[in-house]
PDB file of C-alpha atoms in Angstrom:
ATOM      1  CA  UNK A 299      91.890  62.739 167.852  1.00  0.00           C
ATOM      2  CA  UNK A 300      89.596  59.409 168.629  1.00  0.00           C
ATOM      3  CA  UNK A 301      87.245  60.946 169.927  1.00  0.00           C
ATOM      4  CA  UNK A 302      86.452  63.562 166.778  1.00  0.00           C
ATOM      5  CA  UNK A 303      86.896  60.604 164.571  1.00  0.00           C
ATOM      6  CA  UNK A 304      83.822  59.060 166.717  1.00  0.00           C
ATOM      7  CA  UNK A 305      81.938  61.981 166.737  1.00  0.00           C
ATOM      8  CA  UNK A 306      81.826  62.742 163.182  1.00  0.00           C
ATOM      9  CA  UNK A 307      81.256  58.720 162.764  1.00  0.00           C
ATOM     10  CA  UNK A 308      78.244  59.510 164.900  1.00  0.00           C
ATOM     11  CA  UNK A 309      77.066  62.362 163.199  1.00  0.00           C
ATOM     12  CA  UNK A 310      77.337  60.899 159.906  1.00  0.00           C
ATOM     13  CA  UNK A 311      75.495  57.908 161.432  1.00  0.00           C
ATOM     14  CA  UNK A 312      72.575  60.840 162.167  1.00  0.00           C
ATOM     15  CA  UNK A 313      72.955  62.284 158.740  1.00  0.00           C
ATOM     16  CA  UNK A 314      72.578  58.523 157.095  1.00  0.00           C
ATOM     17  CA  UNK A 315      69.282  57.836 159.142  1.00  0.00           C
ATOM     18  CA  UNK A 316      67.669  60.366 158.264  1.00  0.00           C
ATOM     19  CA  UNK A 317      68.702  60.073 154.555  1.00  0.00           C
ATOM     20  CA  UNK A 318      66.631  56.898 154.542  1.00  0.00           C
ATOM     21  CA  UNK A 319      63.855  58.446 156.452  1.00  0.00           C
ATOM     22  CA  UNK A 320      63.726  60.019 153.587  1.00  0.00           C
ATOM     23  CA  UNK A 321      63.351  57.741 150.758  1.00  0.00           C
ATOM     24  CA  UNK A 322      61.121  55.843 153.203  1.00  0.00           C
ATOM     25  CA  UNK A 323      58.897  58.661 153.364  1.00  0.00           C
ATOM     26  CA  UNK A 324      59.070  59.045 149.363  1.00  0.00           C
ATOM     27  CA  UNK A 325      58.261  55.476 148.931  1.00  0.00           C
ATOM     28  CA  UNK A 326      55.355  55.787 151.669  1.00  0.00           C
ATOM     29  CA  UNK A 327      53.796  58.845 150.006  1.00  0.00           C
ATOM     30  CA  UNK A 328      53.962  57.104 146.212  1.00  0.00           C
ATOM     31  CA  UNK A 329      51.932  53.748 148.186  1.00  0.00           C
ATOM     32  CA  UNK A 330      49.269  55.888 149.828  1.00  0.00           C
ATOM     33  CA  UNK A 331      48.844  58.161 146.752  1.00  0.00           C
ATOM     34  CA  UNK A 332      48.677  54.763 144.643  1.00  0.00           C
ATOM     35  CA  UNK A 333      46.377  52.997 146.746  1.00  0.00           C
ATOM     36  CA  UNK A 334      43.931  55.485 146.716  1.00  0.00           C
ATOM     37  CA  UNK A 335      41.004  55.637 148.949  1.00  0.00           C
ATOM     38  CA  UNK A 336      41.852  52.720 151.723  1.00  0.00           C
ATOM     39  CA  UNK A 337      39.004  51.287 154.207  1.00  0.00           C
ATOM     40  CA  UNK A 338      41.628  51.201 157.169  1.00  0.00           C
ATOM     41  CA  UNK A 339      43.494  54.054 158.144  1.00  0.00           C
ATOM     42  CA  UNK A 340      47.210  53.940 157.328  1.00  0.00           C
ATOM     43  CA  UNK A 341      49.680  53.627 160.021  1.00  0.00           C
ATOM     44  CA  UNK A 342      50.443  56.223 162.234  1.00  0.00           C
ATOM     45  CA  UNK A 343      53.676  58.297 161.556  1.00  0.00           C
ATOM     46  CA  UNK A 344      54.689  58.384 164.790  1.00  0.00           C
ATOM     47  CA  UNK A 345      57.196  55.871 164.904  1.00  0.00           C
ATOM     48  CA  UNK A 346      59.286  57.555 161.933  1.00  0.00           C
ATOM     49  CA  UNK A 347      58.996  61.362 163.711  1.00  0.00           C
ATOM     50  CA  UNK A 348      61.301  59.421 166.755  1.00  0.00           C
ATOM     51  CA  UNK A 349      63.468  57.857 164.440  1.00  0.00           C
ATOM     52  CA  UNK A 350      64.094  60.848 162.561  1.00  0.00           C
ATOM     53  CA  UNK A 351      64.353  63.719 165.636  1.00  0.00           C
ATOM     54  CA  UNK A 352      66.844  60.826 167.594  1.00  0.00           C
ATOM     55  CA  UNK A 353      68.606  60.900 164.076  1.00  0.00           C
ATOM     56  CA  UNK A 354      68.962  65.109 164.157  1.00  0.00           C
ATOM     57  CA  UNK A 355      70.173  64.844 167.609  1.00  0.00           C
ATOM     58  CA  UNK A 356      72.679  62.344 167.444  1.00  0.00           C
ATOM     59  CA  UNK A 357      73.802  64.681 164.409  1.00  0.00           C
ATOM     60  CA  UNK A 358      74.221  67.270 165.393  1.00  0.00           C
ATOM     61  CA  UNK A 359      75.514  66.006 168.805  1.00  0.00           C
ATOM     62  CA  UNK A 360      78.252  64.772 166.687  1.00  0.00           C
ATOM     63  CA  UNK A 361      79.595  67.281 164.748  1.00  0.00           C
ATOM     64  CA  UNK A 362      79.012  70.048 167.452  1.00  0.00           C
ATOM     65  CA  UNK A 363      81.589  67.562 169.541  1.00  0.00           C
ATOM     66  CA  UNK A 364      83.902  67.216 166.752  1.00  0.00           C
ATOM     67  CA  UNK A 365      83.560  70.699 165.790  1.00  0.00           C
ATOM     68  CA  UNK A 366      84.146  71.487 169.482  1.00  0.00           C
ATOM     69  CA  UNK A 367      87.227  68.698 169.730  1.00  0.00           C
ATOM     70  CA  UNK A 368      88.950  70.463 166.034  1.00  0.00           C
ATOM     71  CA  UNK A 369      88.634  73.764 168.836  1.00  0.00           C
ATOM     72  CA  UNK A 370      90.354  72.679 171.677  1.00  0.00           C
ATOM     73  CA  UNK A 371      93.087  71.256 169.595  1.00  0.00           C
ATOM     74  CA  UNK A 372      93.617  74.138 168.269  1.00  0.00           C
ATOM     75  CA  UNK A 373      94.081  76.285 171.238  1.00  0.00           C
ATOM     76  CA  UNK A 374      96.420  73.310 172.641  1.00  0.00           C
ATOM     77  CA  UNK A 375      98.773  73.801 169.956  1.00  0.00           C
ATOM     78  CA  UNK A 376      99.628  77.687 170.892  1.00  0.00           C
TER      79      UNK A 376
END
């Protein structure tokens, strides 16, 4: 039972990062698209591609554990 408690925590956790990927991504967009033409490039959206696919697995990871977990303890109860 623990353990699916700390896998859904950890896909939630997943499911909250990339929630404010998100808005940060909104917010980004509105700045460049405010800003207009800029002499330096903008940075590089590498950085937030990591975050975000870390984010998905850790997700996913999560709930397919719990999911998994809710499974066995099913079968266990027969």
């Amino acid at each position: 039972m623990r353990n699916r408690i700390w896998a859904v925590t950890s896909g939630l956790l997943g499911a909250a990062i990339l929630v404010v990927l998100f808005f940060y991504g909104i917010q980004y967009g509105t700045w460049i698209d405010e800003a207009g033409p800029l002499n330096a490039a903008p940075p590089s959206f590498l950085l937030p591609f990591i975050v975000g696919g870390i984010a998905g697995v850790i997700m996913i990871g999560g709930f397919v554990v719990s999911l998994a977990g809710l499974n066995n303890e099913s079968r266990s109860a027969e």
